[in-house]
mmCIF file of C-alpha atoms in Angstrom:
data_model
loop_
_atom_site.group_PDB
_atom_site.id
_atom_site.type_symbol
_atom_site.label_atom_id
_atom_site.label_comp_id
_atom_site.label_asym_id
_atom_site.label_seq_id
_atom_site.Cartn_x
_atom_site.Cartn_y
_atom_site.Cartn_z
ATOM 1 C CA MET A 11 74.515 111.467 114.544
ATOM 2 C CA GLU A 12 70.844 111.729 113.606
ATOM 3 C CA TYR A 13 69.319 114.460 111.448
ATOM 4 C CA THR A 14 65.988 112.778 110.715
ATOM 5 C CA GLY A 15 63.277 115.381 110.385
ATOM 6 C CA GLN A 16 65.634 118.288 111.045
ATOM 7 C CA LYS A 17 65.758 121.211 108.652
ATOM 8 C CA ILE A 18 69.254 122.598 108.159
ATOM 9 C CA LYS A 19 69.276 126.269 109.092
ATOM 10 C CA ASN A 20 70.445 128.609 106.353
ATOM 11 C CA ILE A 21 73.277 130.945 107.340
ATOM 12 C CA ILE A 22 73.640 132.344 103.800
ATOM 13 C CA ASP A 23 71.234 135.179 102.971
ATOM 14 C CA LYS A 24 68.475 133.975 100.621
ATOM 15 C CA LYS A 25 69.035 137.111 98.503
ATOM 16 C CA ALA A 26 72.724 136.350 97.926
ATOM 17 C CA LYS A 27 73.910 135.915 94.342
ATOM 18 C CA ILE A 28 75.317 132.407 93.978
ATOM 19 C CA ALA A 29 77.241 130.897 91.070
ATOM 20 C CA VAL A 30 76.767 127.140 90.730
ATOM 21 C CA LEU A 31 80.057 126.168 89.114
ATOM 22 C CA CYS A 32 79.786 123.106 86.897
ATOM 23 C CA GLY A 33 80.859 121.619 83.581
ATOM 24 C CA GLY A 34 84.404 122.828 83.216
ATOM 25 C CA MET A 35 87.211 121.382 81.133
ATOM 26 C CA SER A 36 88.030 118.050 82.778
ATOM 27 C CA ASN A 37 87.202 114.517 81.672
ATOM 28 C CA GLU A 38 84.364 114.626 84.213
ATOM 29 C CA ARG A 39 82.558 117.520 82.528
ATOM 30 C CA GLU A 40 79.302 115.689 81.806
ATOM 31 C CA VAL A 41 79.022 114.340 85.352
ATOM 32 C CA SER A 42 79.696 117.836 86.712
ATOM 33 C CA LEU A 43 76.918 119.310 84.556
ATOM 34 C CA ARG A 44 74.510 116.783 86.042
ATOM 35 C CA SER A 45 75.644 117.665 89.564
ATOM 36 C CA GLY A 46 75.286 121.382 88.850
ATOM 37 C CA LYS A 47 71.811 121.031 87.407
ATOM 38 C CA ASN A 48 70.610 119.138 90.484
ATOM 39 C CA VAL A 49 72.208 121.577 92.935
ATOM 40 C CA LEU A 50 70.770 124.609 91.141
ATOM 41 C CA ALA A 51 67.281 123.099 91.277
ATOM 42 C CA ALA A 52 67.699 122.451 95.007
ATOM 43 C CA LEU A 53 68.895 126.013 95.650
ATOM 44 C CA LYS A 54 65.826 127.362 93.856
ATOM 45 C CA ARG A 55 63.573 125.141 95.990
ATOM 46 C CA LEU A 56 65.376 126.452 99.071
ATOM 47 C CA GLY A 57 64.551 130.030 98.056
ATOM 48 C CA TYR A 58 67.871 131.168 96.577
ATOM 49 C CA GLU A 59 66.350 132.885 93.556
ATOM 50 C CA ASN A 60 69.622 134.627 92.622
ATOM 51 C CA ALA A 61 71.475 131.358 92.080
ATOM 52 C CA GLU A 62 72.563 130.655 88.511
ATOM 53 C CA MET A 63 74.622 128.080 86.679
ATOM 54 C CA VAL A 64 78.111 129.033 85.449
ATOM 55 C CA ASP A 65 79.920 126.684 83.078
ATOM 56 C CA ALA A 66 83.528 126.932 84.254
ATOM 57 C CA THR A 67 85.282 127.050 80.897
ATOM 58 C CA ARG A 68 87.957 129.694 80.256
ATOM 59 C CA ASP A 69 85.457 132.537 79.838
ATOM 60 C CA CYS A 70 84.151 131.914 83.377
ATOM 61 C CA VAL A 71 86.854 134.253 84.696
ATOM 62 C CA GLU A 72 85.167 137.223 83.072
ATOM 63 C CA ILE A 73 81.678 135.970 83.997
ATOM 64 C CA LEU A 74 82.637 135.615 87.654
ATOM 65 C CA ALA A 75 84.544 138.892 87.771
ATOM 66 C CA LYS A 76 81.659 140.912 86.332
ATOM 67 C CA GLY A 77 78.712 138.896 87.672
ATOM 68 C CA GLY A 78 78.460 140.367 91.140
ATOM 69 C CA PHE A 79 78.555 136.901 92.743
ATOM 70 C CA GLU A 80 78.969 136.723 96.499
ATOM 71 C CA PHE A 81 79.220 132.951 96.747
ATOM 72 C CA ALA A 82 80.112 129.980 94.565
ATOM 73 C CA TYR A 83 78.723 126.472 95.007
ATOM 74 C CA ASN A 84 81.422 124.278 93.502
ATOM 75 C CA THR A 85 80.158 121.190 91.665
ATOM 76 C CA LEU A 86 83.195 120.900 89.407
ATOM 77 C CA HIS A 87 84.866 117.494 89.310
ATOM 78 C CA GLY A 88 88.412 116.693 88.277
ATOM 79 C CA LYS A 89 91.065 118.993 86.839
ATOM 80 C CA TYR A 90 90.690 122.730 87.540
ATOM 81 C CA GLY A 91 87.716 122.095 89.848
ATOM 82 C CA GLU A 92 89.141 119.816 92.534
ATOM 83 C CA ASP A 93 92.848 120.585 92.324
ATOM 84 C CA GLY A 94 92.860 124.075 93.835
ATOM 85 C CA CYS A 95 92.745 126.027 90.574
ATOM 86 C CA ILE A 96 89.153 127.302 90.748
ATOM 87 C CA GLN A 97 89.531 127.817 94.490
ATOM 88 C CA GLY A 98 92.521 130.097 93.924
ATOM 89 C CA LEU A 99 90.654 132.073 91.276
ATOM 90 C CA LEU A 100 87.667 132.537 93.568
ATOM 91 C CA GLU A 101 89.915 133.784 96.363
ATOM 92 C CA ILE A 102 91.526 136.324 94.016
ATOM 93 C CA LEU A 103 88.049 137.516 93.020
ATOM 94 C CA GLY A 104 86.896 137.640 96.639
ATOM 95 C CA ILE A 105 84.072 135.140 96.101
ATOM 96 C CA LYS A 106 83.409 132.783 99.013
ATOM 97 C CA TYR A 107 82.994 129.148 98.010
ATOM 98 C CA THR A 108 81.847 125.778 99.302
ATOM 99 C CA GLY A 109 84.068 122.950 100.423
ATOM 100 C CA CYS A 110 87.817 122.494 100.501
ATOM 101 C CA ASP A 111 90.348 125.285 100.033
ATOM 102 C CA VAL A 112 93.316 125.591 97.655
ATOM 103 C CA LYS A 113 95.767 123.582 99.752
ATOM 104 C CA SER A 114 93.546 120.636 100.681
ATOM 105 C CA SER A 115 92.164 120.408 97.139
ATOM 106 C CA ALA A 116 95.676 120.276 95.681
ATOM 107 C CA ILE A 117 96.806 117.637 98.193
ATOM 108 C CA CYS A 118 93.828 115.323 97.658
ATOM 109 C CA MET A 119 93.892 115.599 93.860
ATOM 110 C CA ASP A 120 97.393 114.118 93.925
ATOM 111 C CA LYS A 121 97.075 110.449 94.911
ATOM 112 C CA GLU A 122 100.754 110.163 95.855
ATOM 113 C CA MET A 123 100.647 113.277 98.037
ATOM 114 C CA THR A 124 97.432 112.075 99.682
ATOM 115 C CA LYS A 125 99.021 108.731 100.552
ATOM 116 C CA ASN A 126 102.084 110.462 102.023
ATOM 117 C CA VAL A 127 99.913 112.650 104.266
ATOM 118 C CA LEU A 128 97.698 109.744 105.342
ATOM 119 C CA LYS A 129 100.702 107.541 106.108
ATOM 120 C CA ALA A 130 102.228 110.314 108.225
ATOM 121 C CA ALA A 131 98.927 110.523 110.121
ATOM 122 C CA GLY A 132 99.166 106.810 110.970
ATOM 123 C CA LEU A 133 96.355 105.641 108.676
ATOM 124 C CA ASN A 134 96.485 102.353 106.754
ATOM 125 C CA ILE A 135 97.379 102.618 103.060
ATOM 126 C CA ILE A 136 98.033 99.943 100.442
ATOM 127 C CA LYS A 137 101.632 99.435 99.314
ATOM 128 C CA SER A 138 102.355 101.449 96.169
ATOM 129 C CA ALA A 139 104.916 103.318 94.110
ATOM 130 C CA CYS A 140 104.641 106.450 91.990
ATOM 131 C CA ILE A 141 106.413 106.972 88.672
ATOM 132 C CA LYS A 142 106.741 109.657 86.026
ATOM 133 C CA TYR A 143 105.813 108.166 82.655
ATOM 134 C CA ASP A 144 108.483 108.060 79.983
ATOM 135 C CA GLU A 145 108.758 105.769 76.963
ATOM 136 C CA ASN A 146 112.274 104.817 78.092
ATOM 137 C CA LEU A 147 111.158 104.017 81.646
ATOM 138 C CA ASP A 148 112.709 100.910 83.181
ATOM 139 C CA ILE A 149 109.384 99.323 84.092
ATOM 140 C CA GLU A 150 110.846 96.315 85.916
ATOM 141 C CA ALA A 151 112.810 98.638 88.188
ATOM 142 C CA ALA A 152 109.682 100.758 88.735
ATOM 143 C CA VAL A 153 107.711 97.825 90.144
ATOM 144 C CA GLU A 154 110.524 96.341 92.196
ATOM 145 C CA GLY A 155 109.174 95.427 95.623
ATOM 146 C CA LEU A 156 105.534 95.373 94.451
ATOM 147 C CA LYS A 157 103.468 92.237 93.900
ATOM 148 C CA PHE A 158 101.192 91.697 90.905
ATOM 149 C CA PRO A 159 98.343 92.215 90.241
ATOM 150 C CA LEU A 160 98.579 95.998 90.331
ATOM 151 C CA MET A 161 96.155 98.857 89.943
ATOM 152 C CA VAL A 162 97.433 101.577 87.620
ATOM 153 C CA LYS A 163 96.049 105.021 88.447
ATOM 154 C CA PRO A 164 96.761 108.467 86.982
ATOM 155 C CA SER A 165 97.831 110.405 90.084
ATOM 156 C CA GLY A 166 95.791 113.524 89.327
ATOM 157 C CA GLU A 167 92.600 112.134 87.809
ATOM 158 C CA GLY A 168 89.176 111.302 89.222
ATOM 159 C CA SER A 169 86.195 109.019 88.534
ATOM 160 C CA SER A 170 88.547 106.066 87.866
ATOM 161 C CA ILE A 171 89.430 107.553 84.454
ATOM 162 C CA GLY A 172 92.596 106.003 82.983
ATOM 163 C CA MET A 173 92.714 103.215 85.585
ATOM 164 C CA SER A 174 93.597 99.590 84.820
ATOM 165 C CA LYS A 175 94.206 96.328 86.644
ATOM 166 C CA VAL A 176 97.250 94.462 85.352
ATOM 167 C CA ASP A 177 98.698 91.013 86.021
ATOM 168 C CA SER A 178 102.051 91.239 84.247
ATOM 169 C CA ILE A 179 104.789 93.548 82.993
ATOM 170 C CA GLU A 180 103.414 93.354 79.437
ATOM 171 C CA GLU A 181 99.938 94.399 80.570
ATOM 172 C CA LEU A 182 101.501 97.156 82.664
ATOM 173 C CA LYS A 183 103.258 98.610 79.615
ATOM 174 C CA GLU A 184 99.923 99.025 77.831
ATOM 175 C CA ALA A 185 98.169 100.341 80.937
ATOM 176 C CA LEU A 186 100.822 103.025 81.414
ATOM 177 C CA LYS A 187 100.169 104.273 77.877
ATOM 178 C CA VAL A 188 96.496 104.685 78.747
ATOM 179 C CA ALA A 189 97.126 106.297 82.144
ATOM 180 C CA GLN A 190 99.652 108.837 80.860
ATOM 181 C CA LYS A 191 96.965 110.397 78.657
ATOM 182 C CA SER A 192 95.424 111.700 81.880
ATOM 183 C CA ASP A 193 98.575 112.337 83.911
ATOM 184 C CA LYS A 194 102.295 111.675 83.413
ATOM 185 C CA LYS A 195 102.513 110.957 87.131
ATOM 186 C CA ILE A 196 101.127 107.455 87.723
ATOM 187 C CA LEU A 197 100.451 105.489 90.888
ATOM 188 C CA LEU A 198 101.109 101.740 90.905
ATOM 189 C CA GLU A 199 99.230 100.119 93.785
ATOM 190 C CA GLU A 200 99.051 96.483 94.829
ATOM 191 C CA TYR A 201 95.615 95.022 94.074
ATOM 192 C CA LEU A 202 93.765 93.528 97.000
ATOM 193 C CA GLN A 203 90.519 91.593 96.567
ATOM 194 C CA GLY A 204 88.436 93.156 99.301
ATOM 195 C CA THR A 205 85.265 95.091 100.059
ATOM 196 C CA SER A 206 84.965 98.506 98.431
ATOM 197 C CA ILE A 207 83.324 101.146 100.586
ATOM 198 C CA THR A 208 83.059 104.917 100.821
ATOM 199 C CA VAL A 209 82.269 107.324 103.643
ATOM 200 C CA GLY A 210 81.059 110.891 103.357
ATOM 201 C CA VAL A 211 82.448 113.510 105.741
ATOM 202 C CA LEU A 212 80.334 116.609 106.328
ATOM 203 C CA GLU A 213 80.645 119.786 108.340
ATOM 204 C CA ASP A 214 77.744 121.408 110.132
ATOM 205 C CA VAL A 215 78.939 125.003 110.353
ATOM 206 C CA GLU A 216 76.156 126.081 112.692
ATOM 207 C CA LYS A 217 76.977 123.323 115.211
ATOM 208 C CA ASN A 218 80.738 123.445 114.536
ATOM 209 C CA GLU A 219 80.772 119.667 114.053
ATOM 210 C CA ILE A 220 82.489 117.382 111.569
ATOM 211 C CA PHE A 221 80.893 113.947 111.187
ATOM 212 C CA ALA A 222 80.917 110.840 109.020
ATOM 213 C CA THR A 223 77.899 109.542 107.121
ATOM 214 C CA PRO A 224 76.774 105.908 107.109
ATOM 215 C CA ILE A 225 79.135 103.680 105.121
ATOM 216 C CA LEU A 226 78.200 102.764 101.556
ATOM 217 C CA GLU A 227 79.371 99.406 100.210
ATOM 218 C CA PHE A 228 79.341 98.716 96.506
ATOM 219 C CA ARG A 229 79.434 95.477 94.600
ATOM 220 C CA THR A 230 80.054 96.033 90.928
ATOM 221 C CA LYS A 231 79.462 94.051 87.764
ATOM 222 C CA THR A 232 82.854 95.317 86.586
ATOM 223 C CA LEU A 233 86.263 94.278 87.980
ATOM 224 C CA TRP A 234 86.384 97.368 90.196
ATOM 225 C CA TYR A 235 84.434 100.570 90.808
ATOM 226 C CA ASP A 236 85.325 102.126 87.442
ATOM 227 C CA PHE A 237 83.700 104.996 85.496
ATOM 228 C CA GLU A 238 81.094 102.706 83.939
ATOM 229 C CA ALA A 239 80.133 101.246 87.319
ATOM 230 C CA LYS A 240 79.912 104.705 88.899
ATOM 231 C CA TYR A 241 77.708 106.394 86.332
ATOM 232 C CA THR A 242 75.706 103.641 84.616
ATOM 233 C CA GLU A 243 72.492 102.636 86.316
ATOM 234 C CA GLY A 244 72.334 98.948 87.185
ATOM 235 C CA MET A 245 76.095 98.334 87.015
ATOM 236 C CA THR A 246 76.598 98.497 90.768
ATOM 237 C CA GLN A 247 74.737 97.081 93.731
ATOM 238 C CA PHE A 248 74.746 99.568 96.612
ATOM 239 C CA ILE A 249 74.488 98.340 100.211
ATOM 240 C CA LEU A 250 73.651 101.118 102.627
ATOM 241 C CA PRO A 251 74.577 100.826 105.381
ATOM 242 C CA ALA A 252 77.467 98.525 104.532
ATOM 243 C CA GLU A 253 77.342 94.966 105.844
ATOM 244 C CA LEU A 254 80.188 95.345 108.316
ATOM 245 C CA PRO A 255 80.517 94.533 112.037
ATOM 246 C CA GLY A 256 79.537 97.413 114.310
ATOM 247 C CA ALA A 257 83.028 97.915 115.759
ATOM 248 C CA LEU A 258 84.596 97.974 112.292
ATOM 249 C CA THR A 259 81.961 100.450 111.089
ATOM 250 C CA LYS A 260 82.816 102.857 113.901
ATOM 251 C CA GLU A 261 86.557 102.425 113.254
ATOM 252 C CA ILE A 262 86.159 103.256 109.563
ATOM 253 C CA GLN A 263 83.989 106.298 110.238
ATOM 254 C CA LYS A 264 86.578 107.538 112.726
ATOM 255 C CA MET A 265 89.329 106.958 110.134
ATOM 256 C CA ALA A 266 87.352 108.905 107.527
ATOM 257 C CA VAL A 267 87.142 111.959 109.767
ATOM 258 C CA LEU A 268 90.851 111.614 110.657
ATOM 259 C CA ALA A 269 91.769 111.416 106.957
ATOM 260 C CA HIS A 270 89.619 114.491 106.231
ATOM 261 C CA LYS A 271 91.372 116.436 108.984
ATOM 262 C CA ALA A 272 94.865 115.133 108.146
ATOM 263 C CA CYS A 273 94.577 116.571 104.638
ATOM 264 C CA ASP A 274 93.144 119.795 106.080
ATOM 265 C CA CYS A 275 89.847 119.338 104.242
ATOM 266 C CA SER A 276 86.879 121.540 105.068
ATOM 267 C CA GLY A 277 83.148 121.468 104.466
ATOM 268 C CA VAL A 278 82.735 118.196 102.637
ATOM 269 C CA SER A 279 84.699 115.221 101.360
ATOM 270 C CA ARG A 280 84.235 111.554 100.570
ATOM 271 C CA VAL A 281 86.824 109.024 101.710
ATOM 272 C CA ASP A 282 87.184 105.761 99.778
ATOM 273 C CA PHE A 283 88.370 102.584 101.490
ATOM 274 C CA LEU A 284 89.143 98.983 100.723
ATOM 275 C CA VAL A 285 88.543 96.478 103.533
ATOM 276 C CA TYR A 286 90.852 93.460 103.234
ATOM 277 C CA ASN A 287 90.900 90.727 105.910
ATOM 278 C CA ASN A 288 88.909 93.086 108.171
ATOM 279 C CA VAL A 289 91.597 95.773 107.874
ATOM 280 C CA PRO A 290 90.430 99.084 106.352
ATOM 281 C CA TYR A 291 92.832 100.847 103.970
ATOM 282 C CA VAL A 292 92.274 104.425 102.842
ATOM 283 C CA LEU A 293 92.447 104.649 99.051
ATOM 284 C CA GLU A 294 91.839 108.343 98.353
ATOM 285 C CA ILE A 295 89.860 111.423 99.294
ATOM 286 C CA ASN A 296 87.389 113.108 96.957
ATOM 287 C CA THR A 297 87.105 116.789 97.903
ATOM 288 C CA ASN A 298 84.083 117.520 95.730
ATOM 289 C CA PRO A 299 81.779 114.483 95.732
ATOM 290 C CA GLY A 300 79.211 114.101 92.975
ATOM 291 C CA MET A 301 75.675 115.376 93.438
ATOM 292 C CA THR A 302 73.983 113.484 90.602
ATOM 293 C CA ASP A 303 70.993 111.152 90.960
ATOM 294 C CA LEU A 304 73.408 108.194 91.175
ATOM 295 C CA SER A 305 76.067 109.819 93.372
ATOM 296 C CA ASP A 306 77.197 108.309 96.664
ATOM 297 C CA LEU A 307 77.076 111.317 98.985
ATOM 298 C CA PRO A 308 73.366 112.179 98.567
ATOM 299 C CA ALA A 309 72.452 108.533 99.252
ATOM 300 C CA GLN A 310 74.674 108.422 102.343
ATOM 301 C CA ALA A 311 73.219 111.680 103.671
ATOM 302 C CA LYS A 312 69.675 110.459 103.057
ATOM 303 C CA ALA A 313 70.425 107.332 105.094
ATOM 304 C CA MET A 314 71.032 109.519 108.145
ATOM 305 C CA GLY A 315 67.991 111.717 107.607
ATOM 306 C CA ILE A 316 69.452 114.510 105.447
ATOM 307 C CA ASP A 317 67.481 114.789 102.209
ATOM 308 C CA TYR A 318 68.973 116.272 99.032
ATOM 309 C CA ASP A 319 67.854 119.863 99.634
ATOM 310 C CA ASN A 320 69.092 119.852 103.220
ATOM 311 C CA LEU A 321 72.410 118.382 102.055
ATOM 312 C CA VAL A 322 72.753 121.244 99.566
ATOM 313 C CA GLN A 323 71.986 123.737 102.358
ATOM 314 C CA LEU A 324 74.521 122.071 104.648
ATOM 315 C CA VAL A 325 77.242 122.301 101.999
ATOM 316 C CA LEU A 326 76.266 125.849 100.976
ATOM 317 C CA ASN A 327 76.685 126.957 104.585
ATOM 318 C CA THR A 328 80.382 126.020 104.383
ATOM 319 C CA ALA A 329 80.854 128.967 102.002
ATOM 320 C CA ALA A 330 80.322 131.315 104.953
ATOM 321 C CA LYS A 331 83.948 130.778 105.994
ATOM 322 C CA GLU A 332 86.350 133.714 105.767
ATOM 323 C CA LEU A 333 88.711 133.790 102.791
#
C-alpha cells in the first residue's frame, strides 16, 4: 500500500480538546514522555490547538475527569498504559481514545496469553513455558522439555526490561531474581539465533483498511534487542526494508495483520518476529508503539510515504470509534 504524497484526512474536529497521555508510573516513563512530547508537537502542527499533555500519574484521574477532554491520544508505555488500565478509566469517563481497547491491551501485555491466542490462530511461536516466581520453585522441573539457552522475560513488562539470556540452571536462578522485580509471572523461551524484525500494523479509519508497514530489521551491538539497544543512538543498525526474500516479506506482513486481528487489536500495533531458518515466529505484540525520534513505527511509516505528522493523524483518527 502506498501513501506517498497523500495527506491523511482528519476525521477529528480540529477544535476538539485532546489529552496526550504520557509519562505514567511504569518503568518506561521516560520513553513515554519523549513519545508524548513528539506527538503533542505534531498535533499542534496539524492544527489541534486544544491538545495538551497529561502526565498519567495517580492525579490524572481528577485531571481527566474535570478537564473537559473529548479524546485521549495514548502514548503511555508499559504498566497501566498498555495493559487495559488507562483504557478502562477512559471508558468510565466517556473519553474516546486511540488504539487498542481494554481487552486487546490486557491480552497483549501478557506474553503467555498472547502466545496462547497466537498459537490458537495457527501462527508460529517459539517453544516456551511460563512460571510463577517463588524462592522455593523447582527450577529443573520448570524447564523440563526446554533446551538451553533460554530467554527469560517478565510476562507483563515491555521494552525488554528485566530480560536475560541464560545458558544454564545457575544463570537461570539469577535471571529469575531480576525478572521477578518486574513481574512474578515469567516466560521462559528457547533462544534461537535468527533475524530480529518488527512490523507495524495500522488502521486507516476513513478507508476501513488494516495494513502492515514495511518490515524493519535490526542488528544490534548487544546480544539481543534490549532496552539499551532500543533507546541508545548508535547501538542498533536498522535495515528498512528488511533484507528478506519477497515471498517471505509478504508472508510476514500477512502474519502481522493476522496476529493483530487474532488478539482483537484496533488502530495500531507493532508485531515483533524472529526469523529462524527462513521460518518467521511471532514473539509478541506491542499495542502502543513508541513515537520517539528513535522509535520503529515512525520509521516504518515513513518508508511507505507516511511522515510523522500524518502518522499521528492516522492514529488520532482511530479515537473516533464508539466506546
